[in-house]
Amino acid sequence: MIDIINFTPYSSLIGGLIIGVAVVLFFITTGRLAGISGIVSSTLEKNENKFSNLLFIIGLVLGPLVFIFFSKNDVVFKMTSSIPLIIVGGLLVGLGTKIGRGCTSGHGICGISRFSTRSILATIIFMIFAMITVFFLQLLEIS
Amino acid sequence: MYKNIFSLISGLVFGIGLTIGGMTNPSKVIAFLNITNNWDPSLIFVMGGAIAFVLPSFYLLKNKEKPIFASSFQIPSSKNINQKLILGSSMFGIGWGLIGLCPGPAISSIAFLQPLSILFIISMMSGFYLTKFIKI
């Protein structure tokens, strides 16, 4: 069954296109691919591009605030997971994106758009594992 | 100087896109990943929309010699399908499925000042750091 009530194809498509504009703008001006896991982890660990990375991160945080300010829309943020699950999930996202060298943006958007075999495979793997994880959380009623 | 200004603008535009697209709401992400029960496929349109813009743009830029405010393009050269790629992507997928936050939306969610999303970010950063002690 498809959830028709919460289905937002238009706003999601517009959001996606705007993300695409950001990726291309970043690439054409700085020469870099906007992979967020890489930007965040290298800000913590490397001096190269540190200030530029930090500004990108500040921009990411300002994004929702600017949208709320100008659109006067409420933005829903609903996270119902328990604290232990959040810690485990966060650790896995950090470890996994660093070991696999990319996340939804780096592999999923930039990599696929460059026809990178590594990124196409990575995206298929993380999507499947995420779907299986959600399936079992539901089945076992864990939150 | 301009490189820094455009980094900020790119981050800002990226964050606005994530917000409009619905990626910053973990429960929406979970509903997208929940394909067997009341599936909300909206977020396919986020990735699809982004790729629909980036793919042709990269194609048009492929002969460009250098970026506007930097000396060269930095593109990953690795083509190896290795154990690290597969293991890392699997771990990331499990973490994403557990909570519904991937790195970009996690950082943007700082804007909502929710202690739980800050906890997620600290855990994620700890994960980055812990890879120093793992040999694969």
JSON list of C-alpha atoms in Angstrom, two decimals, chain A residues 27-91:
[
{"chain": "A", "resi": 27, "resn": "PHE", "atom": "CA", "xyz": [31.33, 22.01, -7.85]},
{"chain": "A", "resi": 28, "resn": "ILE", "atom": "CA", "xyz": [31.67, 24.81, -10.39]},
{"chain": "A", "resi": 29, "resn": "THR", "atom": "CA", "xyz": [32.94, 27.37, -7.84]},
{"chain": "A", "resi": 30, "resn": "THR", "atom": "CA", "xyz": [35.16, 25.29, -5.53]},
{"chain": "A", "resi": 31, "resn": "GLY", "atom": "CA", "xyz": [35.86, 22.27, -7.74]},
{"chain": "A", "resi": 32, "resn": "ARG", "atom": "CA", "xyz": [34.64, 19.90, -5.03]},
{"chain": "A", "resi": 33, "resn": "LEU", "atom": "CA", "xyz": [31.85, 17.35, -4.80]},
{"chain": "A", "resi": 34, "resn": "ALA", "atom": "CA", "xyz": [29.29, 18.02, -2.08]},
{"chain": "A", "resi": 35, "resn": "GLY", "atom": "CA", "xyz": [29.51, 14.79, -0.11]},
{"chain": "A", "resi": 36, "resn": "ILE", "atom": "CA", "xyz": [28.34, 15.79, 3.33]},
{"chain": "A", "resi": 37, "resn": "SER", "atom": "CA", "xyz": [29.88, 12.92, 5.32]},
{"chain": "A", "resi": 38, "resn": "GLY", "atom": "CA", "xyz": [33.26, 13.78, 3.80]},
{"chain": "A", "resi": 39, "resn": "ILE", "atom": "CA", "xyz": [32.84, 17.51, 4.43]},
{"chain": "A", "resi": 40, "resn": "VAL", "atom": "CA", "xyz": [31.91, 16.95, 8.08]},
{"chain": "A", "resi": 41, "resn": "SER", "atom": "CA", "xyz": [34.59, 14.36, 8.84]},
{"chain": "A", "resi": 42, "resn": "SER", "atom": "CA", "xyz": [37.35, 16.32, 7.12]},
{"chain": "A", "resi": 43, "resn": "THR", "atom": "CA", "xyz": [36.35, 19.47, 9.00]},
{"chain": "A", "resi": 44, "resn": "LEU", "atom": "CA", "xyz": [37.03, 17.55, 12.20]},
{"chain": "A", "resi": 45, "resn": "GLU", "atom": "CA", "xyz": [40.26, 15.95, 11.06]},
{"chain": "A", "resi": 46, "resn": "LYS", "atom": "CA", "xyz": [42.01, 17.97, 8.38]},
{"chain": "A", "resi": 47, "resn": "ASN", "atom": "CA", "xyz": [43.24, 21.51, 7.98]},
{"chain": "A", "resi": 48, "resn": "GLU", "atom": "CA", "xyz": [42.79, 21.53, 4.22]},
{"chain": "A", "resi": 49, "resn": "ASN", "atom": "CA", "xyz": [39.63, 23.51, 3.30]},
{"chain": "A", "resi": 50, "resn": "LYS", "atom": "CA", "xyz": [38.69, 23.67, 6.99]},
{"chain": "A", "resi": 51, "resn": "PHE", "atom": "CA", "xyz": [37.14, 27.14, 6.88]},
{"chain": "A", "resi": 52, "resn": "SER", "atom": "CA", "xyz": [35.36, 26.50, 3.61]},
{"chain": "A", "resi": 53, "resn": "ASN", "atom": "CA", "xyz": [33.95, 23.21, 4.99]},
{"chain": "A", "resi": 54, "resn": "LEU", "atom": "CA", "xyz": [32.84, 24.90, 8.18]},
{"chain": "A", "resi": 55, "resn": "LEU", "atom": "CA", "xyz": [30.99, 27.56, 6.19]},
{"chain": "A", "resi": 56, "resn": "PHE", "atom": "CA", "xyz": [29.24, 24.86, 4.13]},
{"chain": "A", "resi": 57, "resn": "ILE", "atom": "CA", "xyz": [28.13, 23.22, 7.41]},
{"chain": "A", "resi": 58, "resn": "ILE", "atom": "CA", "xyz": [26.89, 26.55, 8.79]},
{"chain": "A", "resi": 59, "resn": "GLY", "atom": "CA", "xyz": [24.95, 27.01, 5.54]},
{"chain": "A", "resi": 60, "resn": "LEU", "atom": "CA", "xyz": [23.36, 23.57, 5.99]},
{"chain": "A", "resi": 61, "resn": "VAL", "atom": "CA", "xyz": [22.15, 24.56, 9.47]},
{"chain": "A", "resi": 62, "resn": "LEU", "atom": "CA", "xyz": [20.86, 27.93, 8.24]},
{"chain": "A", "resi": 63, "resn": "GLY", "atom": "CA", "xyz": [18.92, 26.23, 5.40]},
{"chain": "A", "resi": 64, "resn": "PRO", "atom": "CA", "xyz": [15.86, 25.17, 7.44]},
{"chain": "A", "resi": 65, "resn": "LEU", "atom": "CA", "xyz": [15.86, 28.48, 9.35]},
{"chain": "A", "resi": 66, "resn": "VAL", "atom": "CA", "xyz": [15.91, 30.55, 6.16]},
{"chain": "A", "resi": 67, "resn": "PHE", "atom": "CA", "xyz": [13.15, 28.42, 4.66]},
{"chain": "A", "resi": 68, "resn": "ILE", "atom": "CA", "xyz": [10.96, 28.76, 7.77]},
{"chain": "A", "resi": 69, "resn": "PHE", "atom": "CA", "xyz": [11.61, 32.50, 7.95]},
{"chain": "A", "resi": 70, "resn": "PHE", "atom": "CA", "xyz": [10.66, 33.24, 4.34]},
{"chain": "A", "resi": 71, "resn": "SER", "atom": "CA", "xyz": [7.93, 30.66, 3.76]},
{"chain": "A", "resi": 72, "resn": "LYS", "atom": "CA", "xyz": [6.28, 31.02, 7.19]},
{"chain": "A", "resi": 73, "resn": "ASN", "atom": "CA", "xyz": [5.72, 27.27, 6.95]},
{"chain": "A", "resi": 74, "resn": "ASP", "atom": "CA", "xyz": [6.19, 24.93, 9.85]},
{"chain": "A", "resi": 75, "resn": "VAL", "atom": "CA", "xyz": [8.79, 22.28, 9.31]},
{"chain": "A", "resi": 76, "resn": "VAL", "atom": "CA", "xyz": [8.12, 18.95, 10.95]},
{"chain": "A", "resi": 77, "resn": "PHE", "atom": "CA", "xyz": [10.95, 17.22, 12.74]},
{"chain": "A", "resi": 78, "resn": "LYS", "atom": "CA", "xyz": [9.76, 13.98, 14.32]},
{"chain": "A", "resi": 79, "resn": "MET", "atom": "CA", "xyz": [12.25, 11.52, 15.75]},
{"chain": "A", "resi": 80, "resn": "THR", "atom": "CA", "xyz": [10.77, 8.85, 17.96]},
{"chain": "A", "resi": 81, "resn": "SER", "atom": "CA", "xyz": [13.80, 6.62, 18.45]},
{"chain": "A", "resi": 82, "resn": "SER", "atom": "CA", "xyz": [15.08, 5.75, 21.92]},
{"chain": "A", "resi": 83, "resn": "ILE", "atom": "CA", "xyz": [18.40, 7.12, 23.19]},
{"chain": "A", "resi": 84, "resn": "PRO", "atom": "CA", "xyz": [20.33, 3.81, 22.91]},
{"chain": "A", "resi": 85, "resn": "LEU", "atom": "CA", "xyz": [19.09, 3.35, 19.34]},
{"chain": "A", "resi": 86, "resn": "ILE", "atom": "CA", "xyz": [20.12, 6.91, 18.43]},
{"chain": "A", "resi": 87, "resn": "ILE", "atom": "CA", "xyz": [23.64, 6.30, 19.76]},
{"chain": "A", "resi": 88, "resn": "VAL", "atom": "CA", "xyz": [23.97, 3.00, 17.85]},
{"chain": "A", "resi": 89, "resn": "GLY", "atom": "CA", "xyz": [22.45, 4.53, 14.68]},
{"chain": "A", "resi": 90, "resn": "GLY", "atom": "CA", "xyz": [24.71, 7.58, 14.84]},
{"chain": "A", "resi": 91, "resn": "LEU", "atom": "CA", "xyz": [27.81, 5.44, 15.37]}
]
